[in-house]
Short mmCIF file of C-alpha atoms in Angstrom, two decimals:
data_model
loop_
_atom_site.label_atom_id
_atom_site.label_comp_id
_atom_site.label_asym_id
_atom_site.label_seq_id
_atom_site.Cartn_x
_atom_site.Cartn_y
_atom_site.Cartn_z
CA MET A 29 87.81 -68.89 -9.78
CA PRO A 30 87.13 -66.08 -7.27
CA HIS A 31 84.02 -66.21 -5.17
CA THR A 32 81.17 -64.17 -6.66
CA PRO A 33 79.69 -61.67 -4.16
CA ARG A 34 76.30 -62.63 -2.80
CA THR A 35 73.41 -60.26 -3.05
CA PRO A 36 73.90 -58.36 0.23
CA ALA A 37 71.50 -58.48 3.12
CA PRO A 38 70.28 -55.09 4.37
CA ALA A 39 73.24 -53.08 5.63
CA ALA A 40 71.44 -52.05 8.78
CA PRO A 41 67.80 -52.01 9.79
CA ALA A 42 65.91 -48.93 8.72
CA PRO A 43 64.03 -47.01 11.41
CA ALA A 44 61.06 -48.90 12.80
CA ASP A 45 58.59 -46.53 11.17
CA ALA A 46 60.28 -46.58 7.78
CA PRO A 47 58.17 -47.93 4.93
CA ARG A 48 59.44 -50.69 2.69
CA PRO A 49 61.23 -49.51 -0.48
CA ARG A 50 58.83 -47.42 -2.50
CA ALA A 51 56.10 -48.98 -4.58
CA ARG A 52 55.87 -47.93 -8.20
CA ARG A 53 53.97 -44.73 -8.72
CA ARG A 54 50.38 -45.14 -9.78
CA LEU A 55 49.17 -43.35 -12.86
CA ARG A 56 48.22 -39.76 -12.24
CA ALA A 57 44.85 -38.39 -13.16
CA ALA A 58 44.33 -38.13 -16.88
CA ALA A 59 44.16 -34.35 -16.70
CA LEU A 60 47.76 -34.20 -15.37
CA LEU A 61 49.27 -37.07 -17.31
CA ALA A 62 50.28 -35.17 -20.45
CA SER A 63 52.06 -32.47 -18.46
CA ALA A 64 53.89 -34.97 -16.28
CA VAL A 65 55.05 -37.01 -19.27
CA SER A 66 56.38 -33.88 -20.98
CA VAL A 67 58.41 -32.94 -17.92
CA CYS A 68 59.80 -36.47 -17.55
CA LEU A 69 60.76 -36.66 -21.24
CA LEU A 70 62.50 -33.30 -21.00
CA ALA A 71 64.49 -34.45 -17.92
CA ALA A 72 65.34 -37.78 -19.52
CA SER A 73 66.64 -36.07 -22.67
CA ALA A 74 68.99 -33.77 -20.75
CA PRO A 75 72.58 -35.03 -20.43
CA PRO A 76 73.70 -36.40 -17.06
CA THR A 77 75.26 -33.70 -14.89
CA PRO A 78 77.71 -34.02 -11.98
CA LEU A 79 76.35 -32.52 -8.78
CA GLY A 80 77.68 -31.52 -5.36
CA VAL A 81 76.35 -30.28 -2.04
CA GLY A 82 78.07 -26.92 -2.40
CA ASP A 83 81.10 -27.51 -0.21
CA ARG A 84 83.46 -24.55 -0.62
CA LEU A 85 86.58 -26.72 -0.64
CA TYR A 86 85.32 -29.80 -2.52
CA PRO A 87 82.41 -28.53 -4.62
CA HIS A 88 82.11 -31.74 -6.66
CA LEU A 89 81.54 -33.97 -3.60
CA GLY A 90 78.26 -35.10 -2.13
CA ASN A 91 74.87 -35.11 -3.81
CA PRO A 92 71.56 -33.46 -2.95
CA GLY A 93 68.15 -35.10 -2.88
CA TYR A 94 68.66 -38.03 -0.50
CA ASP A 95 70.03 -39.01 2.89
CA VAL A 96 71.91 -42.32 3.17
CA ALA A 97 70.94 -44.47 6.17
CA ALA A 98 73.13 -47.50 5.49
CA TYR A 99 75.83 -48.90 3.22
CA ASP A 100 76.48 -52.60 2.62
CA LEU A 101 79.85 -53.26 0.95
CA ASP A 102 80.50 -56.77 -0.36
CA LEU A 103 84.13 -57.06 -1.52
CA THR A 104 85.92 -60.06 -3.04
CA TYR A 105 89.72 -59.99 -3.03
CA THR A 106 91.73 -62.45 -5.14
CA GLY A 107 94.95 -62.14 -3.14
CA ASP A 108 96.59 -59.92 -5.77
CA ASN A 109 96.61 -56.25 -4.75
CA SER A 110 97.35 -55.13 -8.29
CA LYS A 111 94.00 -56.37 -9.59
CA PRO A 112 90.48 -55.00 -9.10
CA LEU A 113 88.20 -56.44 -6.43
CA ARG A 114 84.71 -57.57 -7.36
CA ALA A 115 82.21 -55.56 -5.35
CA VAL A 116 78.53 -54.99 -4.67
CA THR A 117 77.56 -51.77 -2.91
CA THR A 118 74.02 -51.52 -1.58
CA ILE A 119 72.71 -48.18 -0.33
CA ASP A 120 69.54 -47.64 1.70
CA ALA A 121 68.50 -44.00 1.52
CA ARG A 122 65.56 -41.72 2.20
CA THR A 123 64.78 -39.22 -0.52
CA THR A 124 64.48 -35.54 0.36
CA ALA A 125 63.38 -34.33 -3.07
CA ASP A 126 61.57 -35.54 -6.18
CA LEU A 127 64.31 -37.39 -8.09
CA ASP A 128 64.25 -38.42 -11.73
CA ARG A 129 67.94 -39.24 -11.42
CA ILE A 130 70.19 -40.26 -8.53
CA ASN A 131 73.80 -39.10 -8.45
CA LEU A 132 76.42 -41.11 -6.56
CA ASP A 133 80.09 -40.20 -6.25
CA PHE A 134 82.14 -42.92 -7.98
CA ALA A 135 85.21 -42.32 -10.12
CA HIS A 136 87.48 -45.37 -10.27
CA GLY A 137 86.01 -48.70 -11.26
CA THR A 138 83.79 -50.41 -13.79
CA VAL A 139 80.05 -50.54 -13.16
CA ASP A 140 78.42 -53.74 -14.38
CA SER A 141 74.81 -53.10 -13.40
CA VAL A 142 72.56 -50.96 -11.20
CA GLU A 143 69.23 -51.73 -9.60
CA VAL A 144 66.84 -49.39 -7.84
CA ASP A 145 64.42 -51.19 -5.53
CA GLY A 146 65.21 -54.48 -7.24
CA GLU A 147 64.52 -53.20 -10.76
CA PRO A 148 67.24 -52.62 -13.38
CA ALA A 149 68.13 -48.95 -13.83
CA GLY A 150 70.06 -47.02 -16.43
CA PHE A 151 73.39 -45.45 -15.54
CA GLU A 152 75.99 -43.14 -17.03
CA THR A 153 79.05 -41.28 -15.79
CA ALA A 154 79.38 -37.51 -15.56
CA GLY A 155 82.59 -36.12 -14.16
CA GLU A 156 83.21 -38.13 -10.97
CA ASP A 157 79.52 -39.02 -10.59
CA LEU A 158 77.62 -42.18 -11.40
CA VAL A 159 74.25 -40.93 -12.61
CA ILE A 160 71.42 -43.45 -12.21
CA THR A 161 68.07 -43.21 -13.98
CA PRO A 162 65.35 -45.45 -12.49
CA ASP A 163 62.31 -46.37 -14.55
CA ASP A 164 60.12 -44.21 -12.32
CA ALA A 165 61.00 -41.06 -10.44
CA LEU A 166 61.37 -41.26 -6.67
CA ASP A 167 58.94 -39.44 -4.43
CA PRO A 168 60.33 -37.23 -1.65
CA GLY A 169 60.18 -38.83 1.77
CA SER A 170 60.34 -42.40 0.47
CA TRP A 171 62.89 -45.16 1.20
CA THR A 172 64.84 -46.60 -1.69
CA ARG A 173 67.53 -49.23 -2.12
CA ILE A 174 70.26 -48.79 -4.73
CA THR A 175 72.43 -51.78 -5.66
CA VAL A 176 75.58 -51.25 -7.74
CA ARG A 177 77.67 -54.17 -9.01
CA HIS A 178 81.13 -52.88 -9.84
CA THR A 179 84.87 -53.31 -9.53
CA SER A 180 87.02 -51.57 -6.93
CA ASP A 181 90.48 -50.93 -8.34
CA PRO A 182 93.47 -50.47 -5.96
CA VAL A 183 95.73 -49.18 -8.75
CA TYR A 184 95.45 -45.43 -9.38
CA PRO A 185 96.85 -42.97 -11.90
CA GLU A 186 99.93 -41.08 -10.72
CA ASP A 187 97.90 -37.94 -10.03
CA ARG A 188 95.53 -39.68 -7.58
CA GLU A 189 96.37 -40.85 -4.07
CA GLY A 190 94.37 -42.42 -1.28
CA GLY A 191 91.44 -44.78 -1.30
CA TRP A 192 92.97 -48.24 -1.33
CA VAL A 193 96.50 -48.37 0.09
CA ARG A 194 98.52 -51.32 -1.17
CA THR A 195 100.49 -52.91 1.65
CA ALA A 196 103.26 -55.51 1.65
CA ASP A 197 100.68 -58.29 2.10
CA GLY A 198 97.34 -56.86 0.99
CA LEU A 199 95.26 -53.71 1.25
CA ALA A 200 94.03 -51.02 3.64
CA MET A 201 91.99 -47.84 3.16
CA ALA A 202 92.84 -44.14 3.54
CA ASN A 203 89.87 -42.17 2.21
CA GLN A 204 90.37 -38.75 3.81
CA ALA A 205 89.30 -36.32 2.62
CA ASP A 206 87.85 -36.77 -0.84
CA VAL A 207 88.64 -40.24 -2.19
CA ALA A 208 86.19 -42.76 -0.69
CA HIS A 209 84.41 -42.60 -4.05
CA LEU A 210 87.51 -44.09 -5.68
CA VAL A 211 86.71 -47.26 -3.69
CA PHE A 212 82.90 -47.55 -3.71
CA PRO A 213 79.85 -45.60 -4.93
CA CYS A 214 78.68 -43.28 -2.16
CA ASN A 215 77.53 -39.86 -1.08
CA ASP A 216 81.10 -38.80 -0.37
CA HIS A 217 80.72 -35.93 2.08
CA PRO A 218 80.92 -36.00 5.91
CA SER A 219 77.55 -34.27 6.22
CA ASP A 220 75.83 -37.54 5.22
CA LYS A 221 76.85 -40.13 7.80
CA ALA A 222 75.45 -43.66 7.71
CA ARG A 223 75.86 -47.08 9.28
CA PHE A 224 78.07 -49.58 7.45
CA THR A 225 78.15 -53.33 6.95
CA PHE A 226 81.30 -54.83 5.37
CA ARG A 227 81.43 -58.32 3.90
CA ILE A 228 84.94 -59.20 2.70
CA THR A 229 85.85 -62.46 0.98
CA ALA A 230 89.55 -63.35 0.78
CA PRO A 231 91.69 -66.45 0.18
CA ASP A 232 92.50 -68.62 3.16
CA GLY A 233 95.59 -67.45 5.00
CA LEU A 234 94.51 -63.81 4.89
CA THR A 235 92.54 -61.94 7.54
CA ALA A 236 90.02 -59.21 6.80
CA VAL A 237 89.07 -56.57 9.36
CA ALA A 238 86.85 -53.49 9.07
CA ASN A 239 85.26 -50.74 11.13
CA GLY A 240 82.93 -51.85 13.91
CA LEU A 241 82.54 -55.31 15.38
CA PRO A 242 82.60 -58.75 13.71
CA THR A 243 79.22 -60.42 13.21
CA ASP A 244 80.09 -63.51 11.15
CA VAL A 245 82.93 -65.59 9.71
CA ASP A 246 81.96 -67.99 6.91
CA ARG A 247 84.53 -70.43 5.51
CA ALA A 248 83.73 -72.02 2.17
CA GLY A 249 86.22 -73.96 0.07
CA THR A 250 89.46 -71.99 -0.16
CA THR A 251 88.02 -68.63 0.90
CA THR A 252 86.71 -66.99 4.05
CA THR A 253 84.08 -64.26 4.25
CA TRP A 254 84.33 -61.83 7.17
CA THR A 255 81.41 -59.60 8.15
CA TYR A 256 81.64 -56.43 10.26
CA ARG A 257 79.01 -53.87 11.22
CA THR A 258 79.22 -50.43 12.79
CA GLU A 259 76.90 -49.55 15.65
CA HIS A 260 77.23 -45.81 15.01
CA PRO A 261 76.91 -43.72 11.85
CA MET A 262 80.14 -42.95 10.02
CA ALA A 263 81.34 -40.58 7.32
CA THR A 264 82.55 -42.21 4.10
CA GLU A 265 86.06 -40.76 4.59
CA LEU A 266 86.42 -42.85 7.77
CA ALA A 267 85.68 -46.27 6.25
CA GLN A 268 88.41 -48.87 6.81
CA VAL A 269 89.01 -52.34 5.41
CA SER A 270 92.25 -54.22 6.03
CA ILE A 271 93.16 -57.44 4.20
CA GLY A 272 96.48 -59.15 4.83
CA ARG A 273 98.51 -61.70 6.72
CA SER A 274 97.53 -60.15 9.99
CA ALA A 275 97.32 -61.00 13.65
CA VAL A 276 94.30 -59.60 15.48
CA LEU A 277 95.10 -58.88 19.12
CA HIS A 278 92.48 -58.32 21.80
CA ARG A 279 92.58 -56.62 25.18
CA ALA A 280 90.15 -54.80 27.47
CA GLY A 281 89.89 -51.04 27.72
CA PRO A 282 88.04 -48.90 30.26
CA HIS A 283 84.59 -50.20 31.25
CA GLY A 284 85.34 -53.47 29.42
CA LEU A 285 85.62 -51.72 26.04
CA PRO A 286 86.86 -54.23 23.40
CA VAL A 287 90.25 -53.04 22.13
CA ARG A 288 91.30 -54.78 18.93
CA ASP A 289 94.60 -54.23 17.13
CA VAL A 290 95.52 -55.47 13.65
CA VAL A 291 99.24 -55.97 13.00
CA PRO A 292 101.49 -57.83 10.54
CA ALA A 293 101.64 -61.35 11.95
CA GLY A 294 105.42 -61.35 12.23
CA GLN A 295 105.53 -58.04 14.10
CA ARG A 296 103.20 -58.67 17.03
CA ALA A 297 105.96 -59.02 19.64
CA ALA A 298 107.77 -55.87 18.51
CA LEU A 299 104.54 -53.83 18.50
CA GLU A 300 102.99 -55.14 21.71
CA PRO A 301 104.68 -52.58 24.04
CA TRP A 302 103.06 -49.78 22.03
CA LEU A 303 99.68 -51.44 21.69
CA ALA A 304 99.54 -52.02 25.44
CA LYS A 305 99.44 -48.23 25.95
CA THR A 306 96.03 -47.77 24.28
CA PRO A 307 93.74 -48.61 27.24
CA GLY A 308 95.54 -46.06 29.42
CA GLN A 309 95.33 -43.44 26.68
CA ILE A 310 91.60 -44.02 26.32
CA ALA A 311 91.18 -43.60 30.09
CA TRP A 312 93.25 -40.39 29.98
CA LEU A 313 91.06 -38.89 27.26
CA GLU A 314 87.85 -40.00 28.98
CA GLY A 315 89.04 -37.97 31.95
CA LYS A 316 89.24 -34.90 29.69
CA VAL A 317 86.21 -35.14 27.40
CA GLY A 318 83.91 -37.96 28.57
CA ARG A 319 83.14 -41.56 27.70
CA TYR A 320 84.70 -43.07 24.60
CA PRO A 321 82.01 -42.74 21.91
CA PHE A 322 82.15 -46.06 20.00
CA GLU A 323 81.80 -49.83 20.40
CA THR A 324 85.50 -50.68 19.98
CA TYR A 325 88.89 -49.15 19.27
CA GLY A 326 92.28 -50.28 18.10
CA LEU A 327 95.27 -49.63 15.87
CA LEU A 328 95.78 -50.96 12.36
CA MET A 329 99.52 -51.20 11.78
CA ALA A 330 99.89 -51.32 8.00
CA ASP A 331 103.01 -52.50 6.21
CA ALA A 332 103.00 -49.50 3.87
CA ALA A 333 104.83 -46.19 3.54
CA THR A 334 101.99 -43.66 3.55
CA GLY A 335 103.65 -40.65 5.17
CA PHE A 336 100.62 -40.11 7.40
CA GLU A 337 98.44 -41.68 10.09
CA LEU A 338 94.64 -41.61 9.90
CA GLU A 339 91.72 -41.70 12.34
CA THR A 340 89.53 -44.24 10.55
CA GLN A 341 86.58 -44.82 12.87
CA THR A 342 87.21 -47.43 15.61
CA LEU A 343 90.41 -48.60 13.85
CA SER A 344 93.06 -45.90 13.35
CA LEU A 345 95.57 -46.45 10.54
CA PHE A 346 99.29 -46.24 11.36
CA GLU A 347 102.46 -47.09 9.46
CA ARG A 348 104.08 -50.11 11.07
CA GLU A 349 107.59 -48.73 10.57
CA LEU A 350 106.75 -45.67 12.65
CA PHE A 351 107.01 -47.93 15.72
CA THR A 352 109.69 -50.38 14.62
CA GLU A 353 112.28 -48.11 12.98
CA PRO A 354 114.65 -46.12 15.22
CA GLY A 355 114.64 -42.34 15.34
CA TYR A 356 111.31 -41.32 16.90
CA PRO A 357 111.27 -40.48 20.63
CA ALA A 358 108.77 -42.46 22.69
CA TRP A 359 106.89 -39.39 23.94
CA TYR A 360 106.35 -38.27 20.34
CA LEU A 361 104.95 -41.63 19.21
CA GLU A 362 102.61 -41.76 22.19
CA SER A 363 101.35 -38.25 21.50
CA ILE A 364 100.60 -39.19 17.87
CA MET A 365 98.68 -42.23 19.12
CA VAL A 366 96.65 -39.83 21.28
CA HIS A 367 96.14 -37.50 18.29
CA GLU A 368 94.37 -40.23 16.30
CA LEU A 369 92.51 -41.46 19.38
CA ALA A 370 91.23 -37.94 20.13
CA HIS A 371 89.77 -37.86 16.63
CA GLN A 372 87.33 -40.58 17.65
CA TRP A 373 85.56 -37.84 19.63
CA PHE A 374 86.55 -34.87 17.46
CA GLY A 375 86.02 -35.61 13.77
CA ASP A 376 84.55 -39.12 13.92
CA SER A 377 81.73 -38.97 16.49
CA VAL A 378 81.33 -35.21 15.97
CA SER A 379 81.93 -34.82 12.24
CA PRO A 380 82.42 -31.56 10.33
CA LYS A 381 79.32 -30.20 8.63
CA THR A 382 81.53 -28.86 5.83
CA TRP A 383 85.22 -29.30 5.09
CA SER A 384 85.83 -25.68 6.15
CA ASP A 385 85.05 -26.93 9.67
CA VAL A 386 88.06 -29.28 9.58
CA TRP A 387 89.89 -27.08 12.12
CA LEU A 388 87.51 -28.51 14.73
CA ASN A 389 88.84 -32.00 13.93
CA GLU A 390 92.53 -31.27 13.66
CA GLY A 391 92.73 -28.46 16.18
CA HIS A 392 91.23 -30.62 18.92
CA ALA A 393 93.32 -33.67 18.06
CA THR A 394 96.46 -31.53 18.07
CA TRP A 395 95.41 -29.90 21.34
CA TYR A 396 95.07 -33.21 23.18
CA GLU A 397 98.24 -34.53 21.55
CA ALA A 398 100.07 -31.50 23.01
CA LEU A 399 98.36 -31.78 26.39
CA TYR A 400 99.32 -35.46 26.64
CA ALA A 401 102.96 -34.65 25.81
CA GLU A 402 102.92 -32.01 28.53
CA GLU A 403 101.44 -34.23 31.23
CA LYS A 404 103.40 -37.37 30.37
CA ALA A 405 106.73 -35.99 29.12
CA GLY A 406 106.97 -32.39 30.33
CA LYS A 407 106.78 -30.91 26.82
CA THR A 408 104.90 -27.74 27.76
CA VAL A 409 101.83 -26.66 25.83
CA ALA A 410 102.69 -22.98 26.37
CA ALA A 411 106.08 -23.38 24.65
CA ARG A 412 104.52 -25.19 21.71
CA MET A 413 101.76 -22.58 21.40
CA LYS A 414 104.28 -19.73 21.56
CA ALA A 415 106.15 -21.30 18.64
CA ALA A 416 102.85 -21.72 16.77
CA TYR A 417 101.95 -18.09 17.48
CA GLY A 418 105.22 -16.99 15.93
CA ALA A 419 104.43 -18.89 12.73
CA SER A 420 100.66 -18.29 12.64
CA ASP A 421 100.64 -15.24 10.35
CA ARG A 422 102.71 -17.12 7.78
CA TRP A 423 100.43 -20.16 8.05
CA ARG A 424 97.40 -17.95 7.47
CA ALA A 425 98.99 -16.33 4.45
CA ALA A 426 99.91 -19.69 2.96
CA GLY A 427 96.83 -21.74 3.80
CA GLY A 428 94.15 -19.30 4.91
CA PRO A 429 92.85 -18.72 8.45
CA PRO A 430 91.86 -21.84 10.43
CA ALA A 431 88.11 -21.77 9.69
CA ALA A 432 88.47 -20.59 6.08
CA PRO A 433 91.29 -22.71 4.63
CA LYS A 434 92.23 -22.14 1.02
CA PRO A 435 90.98 -24.75 -1.47
CA PRO A 436 93.47 -27.52 -2.23
CA ALA A 437 95.81 -26.82 -5.12
CA PRO A 438 95.62 -29.24 -8.08
CA GLY A 439 97.91 -32.19 -7.45
CA SER A 440 98.60 -31.11 -3.86
CA LYS A 441 99.96 -33.87 -1.60
CA THR A 442 98.51 -32.30 1.55
CA GLY A 443 95.20 -30.97 0.21
CA ILE A 444 93.57 -28.87 2.92
CA PHE A 445 95.66 -30.47 5.68
CA ARG A 446 98.18 -27.70 6.27
CA ALA A 447 99.71 -26.26 9.43
CA ASN A 448 96.91 -23.70 9.77
CA VAL A 449 94.37 -26.41 10.63
CA TYR A 450 96.72 -28.34 12.96
CA ASP A 451 98.85 -26.23 15.30
CA GLY A 452 97.19 -23.09 13.93
CA ALA A 453 93.79 -24.38 15.04
CA ALA A 454 95.13 -25.69 18.36
CA LEU A 455 96.38 -22.13 18.93
CA VAL A 456 92.76 -20.94 18.64
CA LEU A 457 91.75 -23.39 21.38
CA TYR A 458 94.63 -22.23 23.56
CA ALA A 459 93.53 -18.61 23.07
CA LEU A 460 89.96 -19.58 23.97
CA ARG A 461 91.11 -21.26 27.18
CA GLN A 462 93.11 -18.13 28.02
CA GLU A 463 90.02 -16.00 27.32
CA ILE A 464 87.36 -17.94 29.27
CA GLY A 465 89.50 -19.83 31.80
CA ALA A 466 90.39 -23.50 32.09
CA PRO A 467 87.25 -24.62 34.02
CA ALA A 468 84.87 -23.16 31.42
CA PHE A 469 87.00 -24.53 28.58
CA GLU A 470 86.87 -28.03 30.04
CA ARG A 471 83.07 -27.82 30.42
CA LEU A 472 82.83 -26.69 26.80
CA GLU A 473 84.87 -29.65 25.55
CA ARG A 474 82.70 -32.19 27.35
CA ALA A 475 79.48 -30.47 26.25
CA TRP A 476 80.63 -30.35 22.62
CA ALA A 477 81.47 -34.06 22.48
CA GLU A 478 78.21 -35.03 24.21
CA ARG A 479 75.80 -32.68 22.45
CA HIS A 480 76.91 -33.52 18.91
CA ALA A 481 77.77 -37.22 19.30
CA ASP A 482 76.99 -39.30 16.19
CA ALA A 483 76.14 -36.11 14.30
CA THR A 484 77.71 -33.27 12.35
CA ALA A 485 78.46 -29.81 13.66
CA SER A 486 79.78 -26.54 12.29
CA THR A 487 82.04 -23.71 13.38
CA ALA A 488 78.92 -21.62 14.10
CA ASP A 489 77.69 -24.39 16.43
CA PHE A 490 81.00 -24.29 18.32
CA VAL A 491 80.94 -20.50 18.65
CA ARG A 492 77.36 -20.64 19.92
CA LEU A 493 78.08 -23.33 22.50
CA ALA A 494 81.28 -21.61 23.67
CA SER A 495 79.30 -18.40 24.21
CA ASP A 496 76.65 -20.28 26.18
CA VAL A 497 79.23 -21.97 28.41
CA ALA A 498 81.20 -18.74 28.95
CA GLY A 499 78.05 -16.74 29.66
CA ARG A 500 78.90 -14.03 27.13
CA ASP A 501 78.94 -13.50 23.39
CA LEU A 502 82.27 -14.67 21.95
CA THR A 503 81.44 -13.94 18.30
CA GLY A 504 83.89 -11.04 18.09
CA PHE A 505 86.65 -13.04 19.75
CA PHE A 506 86.25 -15.94 17.32
CA GLN A 507 85.96 -13.69 14.27
CA GLY A 508 89.57 -12.62 14.49
CA TRP A 509 90.98 -15.95 15.61
CA LEU A 510 89.13 -18.06 13.06
CA TYR A 511 88.82 -15.76 10.04
CA GLY A 512 91.39 -12.99 10.39
CA ALA A 513 94.28 -12.62 7.95
CA LYS A 514 96.47 -11.71 10.94
CA THR A 515 96.67 -13.50 14.29
CA PRO A 516 95.06 -11.50 17.12
CA PRO A 517 96.98 -10.72 20.33
CA MET A 518 97.17 -13.73 22.65
CA PRO A 519 95.19 -13.21 25.89
CA GLY A 520 97.56 -13.28 28.85
CA HIS A 521 100.69 -13.16 26.68
CA PRO A 522 101.29 -9.59 25.46
CA ASP A 523 104.93 -10.51 24.87
CA TRP A 524 104.09 -13.04 22.12
CA HIS A 525 104.78 -11.75 18.62
CA PRO A 526 104.87 -13.17 15.07
CA THR A 527 108.33 -14.19 13.94
CA ALA A 528 109.95 -13.80 10.54
CA THR A 529 111.03 -17.44 10.39
CA ASP A 530 110.07 -20.68 12.10
CA THR A 531 111.31 -20.95 15.67
CA PRO A 532 112.91 -24.37 16.29
CA SER A 533 111.54 -25.90 19.45
CA ALA A 534 111.98 -29.29 21.04
CA ASP A 535 108.45 -28.87 22.37
CA LYS A 536 106.92 -28.56 18.91
CA ALA A 537 105.64 -32.05 18.10
CA GLY A 538 102.63 -31.66 15.88
CA PRO A 539 101.85 -33.38 12.61
CA HIS A 540 104.21 -31.02 10.78
CA ALA A 541 106.90 -31.03 13.48
CA ARG A 542 110.61 -31.20 12.76
CA LEU A 543 111.73 -34.36 14.51
CA PRO A 544 115.16 -34.93 16.04
CA HIS A 545 116.36 -36.89 13.01
CA GLY A 546 115.13 -34.22 10.61
CA GLY A 547 112.02 -35.95 9.28
CA VAL A 548 108.58 -34.42 8.88
CA ARG A 549 105.46 -36.38 9.69
CA GLN A 550 101.81 -35.69 9.10
CA ALA A 551 98.97 -37.06 11.22
CA GLY A 552 95.40 -37.26 10.07
#
């Protein structure tokens, strides 16, 4: 019989000045009671409604009225990745409005019960929301704890992808951009970052790993419970849990940073030459943009064919076969490793305020991927950017300009992750460096990563900071490069022109690059 999840401990301590979860409201004055009861009855009689935070690209995601401080995920895995996990998700949140109902994003699993501050609460589904009705409304500015007992199902309908990824020996997660709520109830939008605690129970012989650092290992009978906790806030799309027959390898990075890799146990020798490159790559990026922003880093090599790699915070997800199957040049693989590593600064530590700001994530990761390939393998950035310039007008027509990508098409495999937010966005950064000069550009990059660490930031924030660093208003420059239907002239390269068809280039090695053997890869 599988282990039943314990009632979780607090996911992370609330701020020192935070009150304990709210006390029940006292009765209002008799003169106001009738009016208040009428309003509450009217709200209670209305049907549950799915909400969102108004994101232009994913309007159904996120929920207003509260700010999550911490998640505690307690998961019990039976050893069969075709069957649901038993789960308890506990959310500590501060309310920002008067709430008669609480909406969470959750769309794939069975909810057994819900408690709000230790008291049973009603719940219904509406669209992809779990709508919770506590006995008493929540006051704005109060702390509340929501506990949901549910299943987490790794088997999805054919029209849904992401969330749990079933591997050859277990499970991993790939939640970007809009599917964390297929795994656990949450406020599934990067604007609401929180600290996470993971508690994963699995049969002996399996190893569980998650974001952050380990805090406990508890062996009981034929199962082991592994606990991990993040030291920094994290967006739901970046959550990672790996369960499998894995080896966990440790080494030291710059400044004694713990570097931890998770690989299939039988593949550790074959993968070690690649894993050994990570400390040097971290040092290289620190030389460009400043100190690594988190408590640990490493690669999760999953035995699964995903078709992509993903920057899950502190533990980037890669396909194992990418490094063990022939056909990919070494410089290309190393640059993709740097792409996901760069995301730890750009996208993870500094998260997008809305999904329209995703160009800041992917453009920067692609930029440093290209810069690394130039410095380490002689694959020039200018040649790659010239090829991107030739294709940029077509990318904009197909996917929208970099800072205003078109909404994802129903059933799309790539969603919003098209060429316009990868090489198209890196092209914007190249144009900016041409416009303000390399020294100012490098100061901007460091200032951006430092000023917005552990927070969210928008395109407007980047334009404002770039103008400050350059000492002049760059609004007009960015307007054309970020929002124009046509690509503006490239500063310093009047000979660059759009091309009618893609220009093959050995220097073009981005997430959508044509590789020597003819394959196409996508990085997160």
